[in-house]
Amino acid sequence: MNNIYKKSKSIAIKTVHDETVVFIMDSWSGNLEDEIFILNETGKFILDHMDGSKNVKEISEKLFSEIEGDDISQEEIDKDVISFTEELLKRHIIIKS
């Protein structure tokens, strides 16, 4: 949770019909599922905050403060943010800062 990440330089982020789409451009596999990643509002929030200045715990706490009262605990958000961060790393969308 103390790791700090930033967006990879090999991605492009665009809004298409009210959805945030991440285009992964570091390799072309021929499989669109490997090359694009669609974010929901929460995913966009997390990725937007991965700017090389905040660690994962700080982002998780900020997210919790934004959605507090939605009947979800900080621990649940921590797990979800960690899982999402792992997926972003696997897809080369973020890199360690």
mmCIF file of C-alpha atoms in Angstrom:
data_model
loop_
_atom_site.group_PDB
_atom_site.id
_atom_site.type_symbol
_atom_site.label_atom_id
_atom_site.label_comp_id
_atom_site.label_asym_id
_atom_site.label_seq_id
_atom_site.Cartn_x
_atom_site.Cartn_y
_atom_site.Cartn_z
ATOM 1 C CA MET A 1 0.000 0.000 0.000
ATOM 2 C CA ASN A 2 3.018 2.275 0.267
ATOM 3 C CA ASN A 3 4.024 1.936 -3.382
ATOM 4 C CA ILE A 4 3.693 4.981 -5.592
ATOM 5 C CA TYR A 5 2.694 4.574 -9.225
ATOM 6 C CA LYS A 6 2.274 6.770 -12.253
ATOM 7 C CA LYS A 7 0.721 6.292 -15.653
ATOM 8 C CA SER A 8 2.853 4.601 -18.277
ATOM 9 C CA LYS A 9 3.961 6.725 -21.215
ATOM 10 C CA SER A 10 2.754 3.973 -23.559
ATOM 11 C CA ILE A 11 -0.955 4.591 -22.962
ATOM 12 C CA ALA A 12 -3.508 7.055 -24.255
ATOM 13 C CA ILE A 13 -6.651 7.906 -22.314
ATOM 14 C CA LYS A 14 -9.768 9.092 -24.112
ATOM 15 C CA THR A 15 -13.390 9.657 -23.191
ATOM 16 C CA VAL A 16 -15.704 7.960 -25.656
ATOM 17 C CA HIS A 17 -19.479 8.216 -25.171
ATOM 18 C CA ASP A 18 -19.119 9.000 -21.443
ATOM 19 C CA GLU A 19 -16.731 6.077 -20.864
ATOM 20 C CA THR A 20 -13.036 6.340 -20.139
ATOM 21 C CA VAL A 21 -10.990 4.164 -22.468
ATOM 22 C CA VAL A 22 -7.314 3.395 -21.956
ATOM 23 C CA PHE A 23 -5.451 2.450 -25.116
ATOM 24 C CA ILE A 24 -2.370 0.339 -24.379
ATOM 25 C CA MET A 25 0.149 1.012 -27.113
ATOM 26 C CA ASP A 26 3.325 -0.779 -26.007
ATOM 27 C CA SER A 27 2.552 -3.897 -28.033
ATOM 28 C CA TRP A 28 0.010 -5.090 -30.526
ATOM 29 C CA SER A 29 -1.265 -8.590 -29.909
ATOM 30 C CA GLY A 30 -4.114 -8.426 -32.388
ATOM 31 C CA ASN A 31 -6.561 -8.950 -29.530
ATOM 32 C CA LEU A 32 -8.532 -5.807 -28.655
ATOM 33 C CA GLU A 33 -9.087 -7.050 -25.098
ATOM 34 C CA ASP A 34 -5.315 -6.769 -24.600
ATOM 35 C CA GLU A 35 -5.105 -3.322 -26.174
ATOM 36 C CA ILE A 36 -7.991 -1.392 -24.596
ATOM 37 C CA PHE A 37 -9.226 -1.138 -21.039
ATOM 38 C CA ILE A 38 -12.532 0.538 -20.202
ATOM 39 C CA LEU A 39 -12.766 2.222 -16.815
ATOM 40 C CA ASN A 40 -15.818 2.853 -14.722
ATOM 41 C CA GLU A 41 -16.035 6.013 -12.616
ATOM 42 C CA THR A 42 -14.156 4.441 -9.699
ATOM 43 C CA GLY A 43 -11.406 3.077 -11.945
ATOM 44 C CA LYS A 44 -10.998 6.498 -13.534
ATOM 45 C CA PHE A 45 -10.754 8.091 -10.079
ATOM 46 C CA ILE A 46 -8.002 5.682 -9.040
ATOM 47 C CA LEU A 47 -6.029 6.029 -12.273
ATOM 48 C CA ASP A 48 -6.363 9.832 -12.222
ATOM 49 C CA HIS A 49 -4.753 9.851 -8.770
ATOM 50 C CA MET A 50 -1.835 7.660 -9.820
ATOM 51 C CA ASP A 51 0.297 10.658 -10.662
ATOM 52 C CA GLY A 52 3.584 9.698 -9.046
ATOM 53 C CA SER A 53 2.928 11.668 -5.864
ATOM 54 C CA LYS A 54 0.473 9.558 -3.841
ATOM 55 C CA ASN A 55 0.872 6.025 -2.587
ATOM 56 C CA VAL A 56 -1.853 3.415 -2.974
ATOM 57 C CA LYS A 57 -2.988 3.833 0.642
ATOM 58 C CA GLU A 58 -3.469 7.588 0.164
ATOM 59 C CA ILE A 59 -5.494 6.980 -2.997
ATOM 60 C CA SER A 60 -7.608 4.381 -1.197
ATOM 61 C CA GLU A 61 -8.261 6.757 1.695
ATOM 62 C CA LYS A 62 -9.176 9.570 -0.718
ATOM 63 C CA LEU A 63 -11.594 7.246 -2.520
ATOM 64 C CA PHE A 64 -13.156 6.243 0.809
ATOM 65 C CA SER A 65 -13.669 9.901 1.742
ATOM 66 C CA GLU A 66 -15.377 10.497 -1.625
ATOM 67 C CA ILE A 67 -17.839 7.597 -1.266
ATOM 68 C CA GLU A 68 -18.196 7.482 2.516
ATOM 69 C CA GLY A 69 -21.711 6.563 3.477
ATOM 70 C CA ASP A 70 -22.146 4.130 0.595
ATOM 71 C CA ASP A 71 -22.120 1.211 3.062
ATOM 72 C CA ILE A 72 -18.572 0.090 2.297
ATOM 73 C CA SER A 73 -15.646 -0.113 4.691
ATOM 74 C CA GLN A 74 -12.151 1.256 4.264
ATOM 75 C CA GLU A 75 -10.864 -2.325 4.355
ATOM 76 C CA GLU A 76 -13.085 -3.323 1.419
ATOM 77 C CA ILE A 77 -11.929 -0.312 -0.565
ATOM 78 C CA ASP A 78 -8.295 -1.124 0.261
ATOM 79 C CA LYS A 79 -8.749 -4.653 -1.146
ATOM 80 C CA ASP A 80 -10.460 -3.352 -4.280
ATOM 81 C CA VAL A 81 -7.822 -0.667 -4.890
ATOM 82 C CA ILE A 82 -5.002 -3.204 -4.450
ATOM 83 C CA SER A 83 -6.701 -5.622 -6.852
ATOM 84 C CA PHE A 84 -7.292 -2.865 -9.419
ATOM 85 C CA THR A 85 -3.686 -1.666 -9.065
ATOM 86 C CA GLU A 86 -2.457 -5.205 -9.755
ATOM 87 C CA GLU A 87 -4.586 -5.311 -12.916
ATOM 88 C CA LEU A 88 -3.216 -1.940 -14.070
ATOM 89 C CA LEU A 89 0.327 -3.196 -13.504
ATOM 90 C CA LYS A 90 -0.345 -6.444 -15.360
ATOM 91 C CA ARG A 91 -1.636 -4.480 -18.352
ATOM 92 C CA HIS A 92 1.315 -2.029 -18.240
ATOM 93 C CA ILE A 93 -1.020 0.924 -17.693
ATOM 94 C CA ILE A 94 0.939 2.112 -14.648
ATOM 95 C CA ILE A 95 4.557 1.837 -13.584
ATOM 96 C CA LYS A 96 6.274 2.195 -10.246
ATOM 97 C CA SER A 97 7.309 5.779 -9.640
#
